[in-house]
mmCIF file of C-alpha atoms in Angstrom:
data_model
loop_
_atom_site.group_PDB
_atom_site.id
_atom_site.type_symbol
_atom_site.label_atom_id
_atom_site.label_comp_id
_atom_site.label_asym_id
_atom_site.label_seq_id
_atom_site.Cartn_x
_atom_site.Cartn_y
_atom_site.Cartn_z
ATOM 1 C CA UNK Y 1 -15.536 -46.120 -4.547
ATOM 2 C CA UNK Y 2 -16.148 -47.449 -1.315
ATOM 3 C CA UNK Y 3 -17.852 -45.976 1.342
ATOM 4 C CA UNK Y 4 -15.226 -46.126 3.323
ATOM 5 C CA UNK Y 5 -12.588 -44.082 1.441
ATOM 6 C CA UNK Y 6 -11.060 -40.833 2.114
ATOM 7 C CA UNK Y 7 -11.118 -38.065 -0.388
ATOM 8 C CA UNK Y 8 -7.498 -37.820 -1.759
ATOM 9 C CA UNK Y 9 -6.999 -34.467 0.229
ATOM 10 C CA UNK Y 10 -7.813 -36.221 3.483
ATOM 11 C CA UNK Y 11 -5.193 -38.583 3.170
ATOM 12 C CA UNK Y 12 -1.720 -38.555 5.203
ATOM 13 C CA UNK Y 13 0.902 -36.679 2.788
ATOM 14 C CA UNK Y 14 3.555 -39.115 1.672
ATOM 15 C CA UNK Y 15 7.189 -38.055 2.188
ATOM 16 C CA UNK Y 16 7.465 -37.551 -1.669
ATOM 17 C CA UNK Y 17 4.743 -35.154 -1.341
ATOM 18 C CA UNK Y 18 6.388 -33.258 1.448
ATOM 19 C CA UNK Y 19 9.872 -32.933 -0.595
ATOM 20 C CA UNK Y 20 8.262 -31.687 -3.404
ATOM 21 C CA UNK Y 21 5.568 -28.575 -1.171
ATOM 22 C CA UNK Y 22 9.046 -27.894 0.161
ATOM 23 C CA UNK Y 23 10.942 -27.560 -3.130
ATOM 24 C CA UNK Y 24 7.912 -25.710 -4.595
ATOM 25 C CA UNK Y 25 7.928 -22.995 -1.282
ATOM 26 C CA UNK Y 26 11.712 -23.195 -1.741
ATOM 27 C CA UNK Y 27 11.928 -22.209 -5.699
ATOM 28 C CA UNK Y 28 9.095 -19.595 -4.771
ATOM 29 C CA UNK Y 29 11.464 -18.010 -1.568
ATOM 30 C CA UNK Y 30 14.469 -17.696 -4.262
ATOM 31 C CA UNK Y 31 12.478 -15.746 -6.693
ATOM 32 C CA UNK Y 32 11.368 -13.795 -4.046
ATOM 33 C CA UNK Y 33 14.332 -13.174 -1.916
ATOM 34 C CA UNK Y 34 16.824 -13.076 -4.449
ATOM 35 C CA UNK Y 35 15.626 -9.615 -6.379
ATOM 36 C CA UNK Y 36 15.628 -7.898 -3.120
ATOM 37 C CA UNK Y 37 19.421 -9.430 -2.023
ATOM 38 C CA UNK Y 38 20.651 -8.121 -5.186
ATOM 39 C CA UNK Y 39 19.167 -4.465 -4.997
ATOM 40 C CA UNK Y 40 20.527 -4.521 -1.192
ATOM 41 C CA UNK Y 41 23.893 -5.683 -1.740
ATOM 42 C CA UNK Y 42 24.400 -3.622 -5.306
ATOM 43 C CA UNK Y 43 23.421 -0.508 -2.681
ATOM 44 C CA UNK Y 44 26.622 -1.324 -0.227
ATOM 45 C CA UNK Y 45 29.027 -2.223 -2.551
ATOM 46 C CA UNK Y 46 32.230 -0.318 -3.579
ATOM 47 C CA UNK Y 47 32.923 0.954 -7.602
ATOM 48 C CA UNK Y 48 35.098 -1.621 -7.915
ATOM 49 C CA UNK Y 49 33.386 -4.937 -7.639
ATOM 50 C CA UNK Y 50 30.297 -3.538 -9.544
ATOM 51 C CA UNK Y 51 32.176 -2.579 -12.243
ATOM 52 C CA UNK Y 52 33.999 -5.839 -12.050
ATOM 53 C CA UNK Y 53 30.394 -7.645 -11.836
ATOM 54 C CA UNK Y 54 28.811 -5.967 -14.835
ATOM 55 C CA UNK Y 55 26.495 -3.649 -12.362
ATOM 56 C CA UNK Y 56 24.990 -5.843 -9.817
ATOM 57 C CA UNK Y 57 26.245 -7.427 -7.125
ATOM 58 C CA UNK Y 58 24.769 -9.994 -5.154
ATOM 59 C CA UNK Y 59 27.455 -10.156 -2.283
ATOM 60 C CA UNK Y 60 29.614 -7.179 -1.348
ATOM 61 C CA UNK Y 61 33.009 -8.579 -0.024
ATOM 62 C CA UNK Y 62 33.373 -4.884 1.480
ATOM 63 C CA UNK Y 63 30.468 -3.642 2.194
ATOM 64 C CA UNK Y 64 30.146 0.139 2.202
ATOM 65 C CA UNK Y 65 27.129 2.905 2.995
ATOM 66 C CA UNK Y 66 28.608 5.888 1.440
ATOM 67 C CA UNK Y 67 25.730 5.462 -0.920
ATOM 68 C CA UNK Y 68 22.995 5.765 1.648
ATOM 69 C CA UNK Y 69 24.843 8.699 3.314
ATOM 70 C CA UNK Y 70 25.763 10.511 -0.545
ATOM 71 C CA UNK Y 71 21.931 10.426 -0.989
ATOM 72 C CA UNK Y 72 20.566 11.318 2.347
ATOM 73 C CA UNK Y 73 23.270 14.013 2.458
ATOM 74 C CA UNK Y 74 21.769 15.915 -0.937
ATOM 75 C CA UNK Y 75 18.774 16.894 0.720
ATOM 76 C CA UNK Y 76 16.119 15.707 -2.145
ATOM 77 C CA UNK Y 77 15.523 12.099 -0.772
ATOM 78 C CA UNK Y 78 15.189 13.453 2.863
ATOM 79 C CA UNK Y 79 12.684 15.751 1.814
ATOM 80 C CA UNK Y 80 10.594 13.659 -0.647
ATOM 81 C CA UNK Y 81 10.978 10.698 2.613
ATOM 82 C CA UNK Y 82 8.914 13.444 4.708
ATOM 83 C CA UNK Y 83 6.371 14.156 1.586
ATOM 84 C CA UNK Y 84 5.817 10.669 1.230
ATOM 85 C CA UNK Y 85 5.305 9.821 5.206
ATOM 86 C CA UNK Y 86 2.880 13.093 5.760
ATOM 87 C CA UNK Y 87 1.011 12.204 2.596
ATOM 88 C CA UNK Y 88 0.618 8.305 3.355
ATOM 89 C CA UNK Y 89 0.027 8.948 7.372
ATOM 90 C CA UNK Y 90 -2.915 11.829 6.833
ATOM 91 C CA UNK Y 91 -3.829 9.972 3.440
ATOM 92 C CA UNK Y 92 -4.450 6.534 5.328
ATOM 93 C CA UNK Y 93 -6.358 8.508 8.052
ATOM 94 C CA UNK Y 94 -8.610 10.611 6.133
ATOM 95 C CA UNK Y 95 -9.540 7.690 3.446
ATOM 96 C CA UNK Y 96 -10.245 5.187 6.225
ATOM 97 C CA UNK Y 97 -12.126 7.702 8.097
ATOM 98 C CA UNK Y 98 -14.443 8.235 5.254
ATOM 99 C CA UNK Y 99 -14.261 4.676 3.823
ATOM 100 C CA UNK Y 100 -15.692 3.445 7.160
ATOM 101 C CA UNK Y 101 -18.500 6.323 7.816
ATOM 102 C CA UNK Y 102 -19.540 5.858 4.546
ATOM 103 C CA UNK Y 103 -19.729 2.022 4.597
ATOM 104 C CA UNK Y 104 -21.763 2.168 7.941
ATOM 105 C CA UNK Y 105 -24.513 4.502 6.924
ATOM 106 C CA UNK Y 106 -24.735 2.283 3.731
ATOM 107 C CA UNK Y 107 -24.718 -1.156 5.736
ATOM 108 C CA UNK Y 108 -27.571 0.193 8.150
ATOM 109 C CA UNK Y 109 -31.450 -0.046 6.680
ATOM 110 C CA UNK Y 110 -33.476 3.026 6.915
ATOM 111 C CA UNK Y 111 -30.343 5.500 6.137
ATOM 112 C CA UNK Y 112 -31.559 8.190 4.179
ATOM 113 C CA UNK Y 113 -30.466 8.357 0.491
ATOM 114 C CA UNK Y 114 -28.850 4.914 0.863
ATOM 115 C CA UNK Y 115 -29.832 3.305 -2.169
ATOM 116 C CA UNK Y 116 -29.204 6.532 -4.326
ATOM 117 C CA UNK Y 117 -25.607 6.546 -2.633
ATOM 118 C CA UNK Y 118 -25.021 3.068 -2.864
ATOM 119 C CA UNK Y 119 -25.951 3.081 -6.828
ATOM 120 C CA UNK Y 120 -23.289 6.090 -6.795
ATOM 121 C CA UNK Y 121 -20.611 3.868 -5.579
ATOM 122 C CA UNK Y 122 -21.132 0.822 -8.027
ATOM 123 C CA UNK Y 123 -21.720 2.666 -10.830
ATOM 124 C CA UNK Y 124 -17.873 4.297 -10.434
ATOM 125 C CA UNK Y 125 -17.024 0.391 -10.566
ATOM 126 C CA UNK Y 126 -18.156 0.521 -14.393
ATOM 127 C CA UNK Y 127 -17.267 4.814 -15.437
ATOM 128 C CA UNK Y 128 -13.882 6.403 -14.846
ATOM 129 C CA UNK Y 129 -13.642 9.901 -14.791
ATOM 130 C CA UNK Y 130 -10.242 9.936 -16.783
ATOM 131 C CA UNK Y 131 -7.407 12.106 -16.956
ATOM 132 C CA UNK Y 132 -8.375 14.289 -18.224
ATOM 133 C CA UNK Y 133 -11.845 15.549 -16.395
ATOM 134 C CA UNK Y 134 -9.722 14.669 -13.113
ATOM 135 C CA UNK Y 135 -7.586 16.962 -13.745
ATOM 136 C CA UNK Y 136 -9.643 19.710 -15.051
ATOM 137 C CA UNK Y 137 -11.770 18.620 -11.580
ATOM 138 C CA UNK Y 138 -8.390 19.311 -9.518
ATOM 139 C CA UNK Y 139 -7.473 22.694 -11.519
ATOM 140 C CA UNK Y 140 -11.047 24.216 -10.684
ATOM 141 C CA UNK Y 141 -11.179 23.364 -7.132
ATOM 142 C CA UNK Y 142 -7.486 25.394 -6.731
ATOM 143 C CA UNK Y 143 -5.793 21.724 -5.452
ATOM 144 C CA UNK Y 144 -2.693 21.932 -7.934
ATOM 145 C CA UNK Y 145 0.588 22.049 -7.411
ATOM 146 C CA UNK Y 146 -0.540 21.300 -3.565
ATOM 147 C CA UNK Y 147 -0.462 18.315 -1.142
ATOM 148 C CA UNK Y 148 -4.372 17.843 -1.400
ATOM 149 C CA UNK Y 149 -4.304 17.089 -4.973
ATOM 150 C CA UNK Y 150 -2.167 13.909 -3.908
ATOM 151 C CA UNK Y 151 -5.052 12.400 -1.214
ATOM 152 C CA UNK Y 152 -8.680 13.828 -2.209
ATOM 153 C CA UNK Y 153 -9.029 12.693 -5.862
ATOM 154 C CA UNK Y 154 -8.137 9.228 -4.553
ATOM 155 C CA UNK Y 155 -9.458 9.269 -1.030
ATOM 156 C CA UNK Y 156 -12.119 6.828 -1.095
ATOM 157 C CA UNK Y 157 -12.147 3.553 -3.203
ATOM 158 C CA UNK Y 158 -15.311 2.114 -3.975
ATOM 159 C CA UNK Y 159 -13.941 -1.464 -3.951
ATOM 160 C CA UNK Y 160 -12.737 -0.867 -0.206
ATOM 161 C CA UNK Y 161 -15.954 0.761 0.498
ATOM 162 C CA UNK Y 162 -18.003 -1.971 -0.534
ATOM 163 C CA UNK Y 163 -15.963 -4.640 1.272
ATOM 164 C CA UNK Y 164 -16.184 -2.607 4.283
ATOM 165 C CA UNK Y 165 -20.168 -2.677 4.006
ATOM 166 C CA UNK Y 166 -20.495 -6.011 3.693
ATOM 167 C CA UNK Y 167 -18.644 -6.586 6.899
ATOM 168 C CA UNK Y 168 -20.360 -4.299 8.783
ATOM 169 C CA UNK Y 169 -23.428 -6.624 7.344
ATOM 170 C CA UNK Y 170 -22.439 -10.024 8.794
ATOM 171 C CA UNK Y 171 -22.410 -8.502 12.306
ATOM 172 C CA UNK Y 172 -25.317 -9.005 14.150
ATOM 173 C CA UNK Y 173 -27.891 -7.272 14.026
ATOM 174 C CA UNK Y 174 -29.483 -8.170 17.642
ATOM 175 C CA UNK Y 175 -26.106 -6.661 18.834
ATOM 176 C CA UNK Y 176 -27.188 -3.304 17.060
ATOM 177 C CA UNK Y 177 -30.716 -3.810 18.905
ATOM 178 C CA UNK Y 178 -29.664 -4.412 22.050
ATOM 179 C CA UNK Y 179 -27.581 -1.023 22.173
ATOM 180 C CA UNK Y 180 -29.998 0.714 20.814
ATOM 181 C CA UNK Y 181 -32.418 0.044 23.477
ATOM 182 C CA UNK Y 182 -29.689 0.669 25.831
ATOM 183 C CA UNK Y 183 -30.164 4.131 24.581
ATOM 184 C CA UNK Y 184 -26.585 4.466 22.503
ATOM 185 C CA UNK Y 185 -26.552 6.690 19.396
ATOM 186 C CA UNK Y 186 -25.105 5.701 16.175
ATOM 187 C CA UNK Y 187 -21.721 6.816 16.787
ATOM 188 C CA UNK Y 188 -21.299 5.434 19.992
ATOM 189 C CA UNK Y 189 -22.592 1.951 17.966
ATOM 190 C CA UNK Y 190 -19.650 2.121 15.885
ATOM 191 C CA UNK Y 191 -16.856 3.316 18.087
ATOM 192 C CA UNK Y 192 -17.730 0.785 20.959
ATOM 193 C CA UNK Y 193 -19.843 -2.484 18.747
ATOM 194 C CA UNK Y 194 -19.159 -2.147 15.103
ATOM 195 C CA UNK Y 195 -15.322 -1.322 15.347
ATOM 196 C CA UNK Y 196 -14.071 -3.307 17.554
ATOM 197 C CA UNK Y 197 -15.617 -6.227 15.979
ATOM 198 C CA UNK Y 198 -14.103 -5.046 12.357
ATOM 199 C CA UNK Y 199 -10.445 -5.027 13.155
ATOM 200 C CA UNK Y 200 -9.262 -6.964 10.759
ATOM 201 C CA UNK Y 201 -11.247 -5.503 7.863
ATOM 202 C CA UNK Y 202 -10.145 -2.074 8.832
ATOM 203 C CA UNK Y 203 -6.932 -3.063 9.035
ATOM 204 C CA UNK Y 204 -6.695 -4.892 5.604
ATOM 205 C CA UNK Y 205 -8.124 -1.632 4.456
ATOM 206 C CA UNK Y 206 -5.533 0.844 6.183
ATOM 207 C CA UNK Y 207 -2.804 -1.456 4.708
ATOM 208 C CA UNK Y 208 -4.446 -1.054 1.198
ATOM 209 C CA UNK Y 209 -4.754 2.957 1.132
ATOM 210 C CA UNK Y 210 -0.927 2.913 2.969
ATOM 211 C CA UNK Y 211 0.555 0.960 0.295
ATOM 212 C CA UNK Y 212 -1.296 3.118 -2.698
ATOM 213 C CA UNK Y 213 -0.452 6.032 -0.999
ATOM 214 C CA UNK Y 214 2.770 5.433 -0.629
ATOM 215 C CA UNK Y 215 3.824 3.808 -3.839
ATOM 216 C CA UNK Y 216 1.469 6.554 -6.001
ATOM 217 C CA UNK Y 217 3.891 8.999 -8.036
ATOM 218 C CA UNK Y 218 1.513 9.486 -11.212
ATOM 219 C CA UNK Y 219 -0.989 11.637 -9.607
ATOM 220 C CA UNK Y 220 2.408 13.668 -8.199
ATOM 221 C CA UNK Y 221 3.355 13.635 -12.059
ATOM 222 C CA UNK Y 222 0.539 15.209 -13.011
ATOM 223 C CA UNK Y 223 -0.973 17.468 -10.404
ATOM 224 C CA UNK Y 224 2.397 19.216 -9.149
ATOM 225 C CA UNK Y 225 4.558 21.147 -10.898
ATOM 226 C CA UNK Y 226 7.360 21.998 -7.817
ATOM 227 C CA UNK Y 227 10.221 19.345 -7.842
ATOM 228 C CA UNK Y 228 10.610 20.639 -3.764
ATOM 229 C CA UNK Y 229 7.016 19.224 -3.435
ATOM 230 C CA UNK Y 230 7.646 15.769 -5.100
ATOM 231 C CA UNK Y 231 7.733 12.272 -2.970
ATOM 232 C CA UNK Y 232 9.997 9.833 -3.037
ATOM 233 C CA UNK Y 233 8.197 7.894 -5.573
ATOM 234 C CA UNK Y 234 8.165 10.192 -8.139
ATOM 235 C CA UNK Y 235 12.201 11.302 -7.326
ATOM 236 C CA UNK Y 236 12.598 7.895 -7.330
ATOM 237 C CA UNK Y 237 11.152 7.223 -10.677
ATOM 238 C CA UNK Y 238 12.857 10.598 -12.131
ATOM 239 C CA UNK Y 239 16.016 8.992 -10.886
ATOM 240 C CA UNK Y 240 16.240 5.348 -11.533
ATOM 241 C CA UNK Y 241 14.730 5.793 -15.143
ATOM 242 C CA UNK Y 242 15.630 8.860 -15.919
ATOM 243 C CA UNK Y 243 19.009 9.425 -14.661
ATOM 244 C CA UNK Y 244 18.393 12.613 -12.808
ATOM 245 C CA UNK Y 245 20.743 13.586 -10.917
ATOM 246 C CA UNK Y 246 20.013 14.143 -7.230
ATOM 247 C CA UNK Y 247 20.083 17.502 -6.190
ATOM 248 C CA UNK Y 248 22.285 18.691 -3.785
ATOM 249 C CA UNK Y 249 25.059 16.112 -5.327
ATOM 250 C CA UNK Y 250 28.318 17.607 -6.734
ATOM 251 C CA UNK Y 251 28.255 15.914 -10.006
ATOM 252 C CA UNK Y 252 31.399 17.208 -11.170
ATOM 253 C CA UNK Y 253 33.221 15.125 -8.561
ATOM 254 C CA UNK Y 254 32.015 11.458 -9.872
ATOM 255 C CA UNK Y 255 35.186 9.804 -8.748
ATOM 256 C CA UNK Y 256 34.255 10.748 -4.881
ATOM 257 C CA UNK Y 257 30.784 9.482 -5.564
ATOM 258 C CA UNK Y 258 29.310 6.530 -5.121
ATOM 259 C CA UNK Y 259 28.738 4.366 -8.435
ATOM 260 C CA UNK Y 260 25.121 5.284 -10.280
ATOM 261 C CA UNK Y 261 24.216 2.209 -9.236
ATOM 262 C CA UNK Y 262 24.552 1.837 -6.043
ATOM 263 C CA UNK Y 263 22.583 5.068 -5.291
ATOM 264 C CA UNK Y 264 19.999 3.748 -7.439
ATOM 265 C CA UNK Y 265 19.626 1.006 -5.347
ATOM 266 C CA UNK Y 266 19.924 2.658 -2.098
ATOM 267 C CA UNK Y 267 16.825 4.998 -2.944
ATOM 268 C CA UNK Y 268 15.160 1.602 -3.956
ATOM 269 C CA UNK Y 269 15.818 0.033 -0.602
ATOM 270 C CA UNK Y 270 14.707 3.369 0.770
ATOM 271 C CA UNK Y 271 11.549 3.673 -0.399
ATOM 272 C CA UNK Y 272 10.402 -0.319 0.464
ATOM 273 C CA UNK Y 273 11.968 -0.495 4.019
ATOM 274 C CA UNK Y 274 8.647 1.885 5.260
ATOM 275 C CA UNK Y 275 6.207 -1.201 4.289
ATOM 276 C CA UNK Y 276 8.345 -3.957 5.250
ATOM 277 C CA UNK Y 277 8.578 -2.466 8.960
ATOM 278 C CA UNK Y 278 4.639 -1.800 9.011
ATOM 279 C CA UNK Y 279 3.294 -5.014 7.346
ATOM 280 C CA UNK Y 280 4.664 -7.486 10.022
ATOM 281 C CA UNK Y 281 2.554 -5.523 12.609
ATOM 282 C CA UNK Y 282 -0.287 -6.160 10.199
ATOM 283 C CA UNK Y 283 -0.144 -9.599 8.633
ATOM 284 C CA UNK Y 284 -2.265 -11.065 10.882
ATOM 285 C CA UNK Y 285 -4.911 -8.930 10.639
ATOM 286 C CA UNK Y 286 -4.350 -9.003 6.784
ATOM 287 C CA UNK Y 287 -4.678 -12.519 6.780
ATOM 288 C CA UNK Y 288 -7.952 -12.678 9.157
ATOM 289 C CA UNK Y 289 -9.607 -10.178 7.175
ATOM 290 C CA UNK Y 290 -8.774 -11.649 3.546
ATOM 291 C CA UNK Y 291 -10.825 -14.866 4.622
ATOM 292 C CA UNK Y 292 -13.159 -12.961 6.217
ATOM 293 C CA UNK Y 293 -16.776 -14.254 4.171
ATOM 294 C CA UNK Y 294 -14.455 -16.942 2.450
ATOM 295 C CA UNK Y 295 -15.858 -20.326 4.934
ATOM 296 C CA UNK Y 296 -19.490 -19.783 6.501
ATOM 297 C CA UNK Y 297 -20.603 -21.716 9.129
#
């Protein structure tokens, strides 16, 4: 090869090469987009044309939201909505609270018992506690049947924790130093250096814990027993697999109700329109702190 010569990848894309990264992205759109069409237009449309479409429909000639309004009106996914929000919202807090204090004192030398802790959190990479033991764990602390049982046995992942600590790593440490002499405390090193520099990590993080919290329904399963405390998730699952029946719903009257369908859907739609709102305010941090460590200078 000639000295000269460009890598393949450094050459100009030929106009074949574009049409076929844009049929590729396009093929990849349609698998994407067209799951989430369906389950949105089966939700508005009328008995009639899903029955005369064999269940789904992938566009409603007359659109309709009694199904939105039949399951909103029952009570059951209104309540479970609020479960699910107060459990993701103090959740998210309370794990990225931790996740972060406990990555800092393990990303600065000279913490006391770091190495011990630090062992603690890798080894949970390898041993599980189970079902089991976690729920024997849960039953002797008094947490069943109650909201707690649904964030503390989960609050802090070691994965996130470690990520976390190796960002905290890569900053600086002459910008620790230098505040240090300037007479700041640890706290006020993390509130005003560390975090601000560790937005997007944090942020990748928060959107992790969100999204478990919000789409978790086995630990509901198993730790409570009242149906009035269960989140959407798990009235969701009881629902769409099981055919439940929503309370509050006069099944009796199925010809004034909405097909089974269509409110299956609509508590679909439901539950995945919380993350689609939040994620665009996110993506770029998401983005920023997935390469984060991937090119070094």
């Amino acid at each position: 090869m000639s000295s000269t010569t460009r890598p393949v990848w450094m050459e100009k894309p030929t106009a074949l090469g574009n049409a076929a990264k844009g049929g590729v992205l396009l093929v990849i759109v349609g698998l994407v987009v067209f799951p989430f069409l369906l389950v949105v237009s089966t939700s508005l449309a009328s008995r009639q044309e899903i029955t005369r479409n064999g269940g789904f429909v992938l566009w409603p000639t007359d659109p309709t939201l009694s199904a939105y309004t039949t399951v909103l009106s029952g009570g059951v996914v209104s309540r479970a909505v609020l479960v699910s929000l107060g459990v993701t919202l103090v959740g998210t807090v309370f794990s990225l609270t931790a996740t972060v204090l406990t990555a800092y004192g393990l990303s600065r030398r000279g913490t006391w018992g770091q190495r011990p802790l630090l062992m603690v959190v890798l080894l949970t990479f390898l041993f599980t506690p189970g079902i089991i033991p976690s729920y024997l764990m849960v039953k002797q602390l008094g947490l069943l049947n109650t909201y707690a049982s649904l964030i503390l046995p989960t609050a802090i992942s070691a994965f996130n924790v470690i990520i976390v600590r190796g960002f905290f790593q890569s900053i600086p440490g002459e910008l620790i130093d230098s505040a240090r002499i300037d007479g700041a405390g640890e706290w006020r090193i993390l509130a005003t250096i560390v975090l601000p520099l560790s937005k997007a990590v944090v942020a990748v993080v928060g959107l992790f814990y969100a999204v478990g919290y919000w789409n978790s329904f086995f630990t509901a399963l198993l730790y409570l027993s009242d149906s009035d405390k269960w989140p959407l998730q798990l009235v969701l699952r009881s629902y769409v697999l099981q055919g439940a029946p929503l309370g509050g719903l006069d099944t009796g009257a199925t010809e004034a109700l909405p097909p089974q369908q269509a409110i299956q859907m609509a508590v679909v739609v439901l539950a995945i329109i919380p993350i689609l709102c939040v994620y665009p305010f996110v993506q770029r941090h998401f983005t920023k702190g997935v390469l984060t460590g991937a090119v070094k200078g």
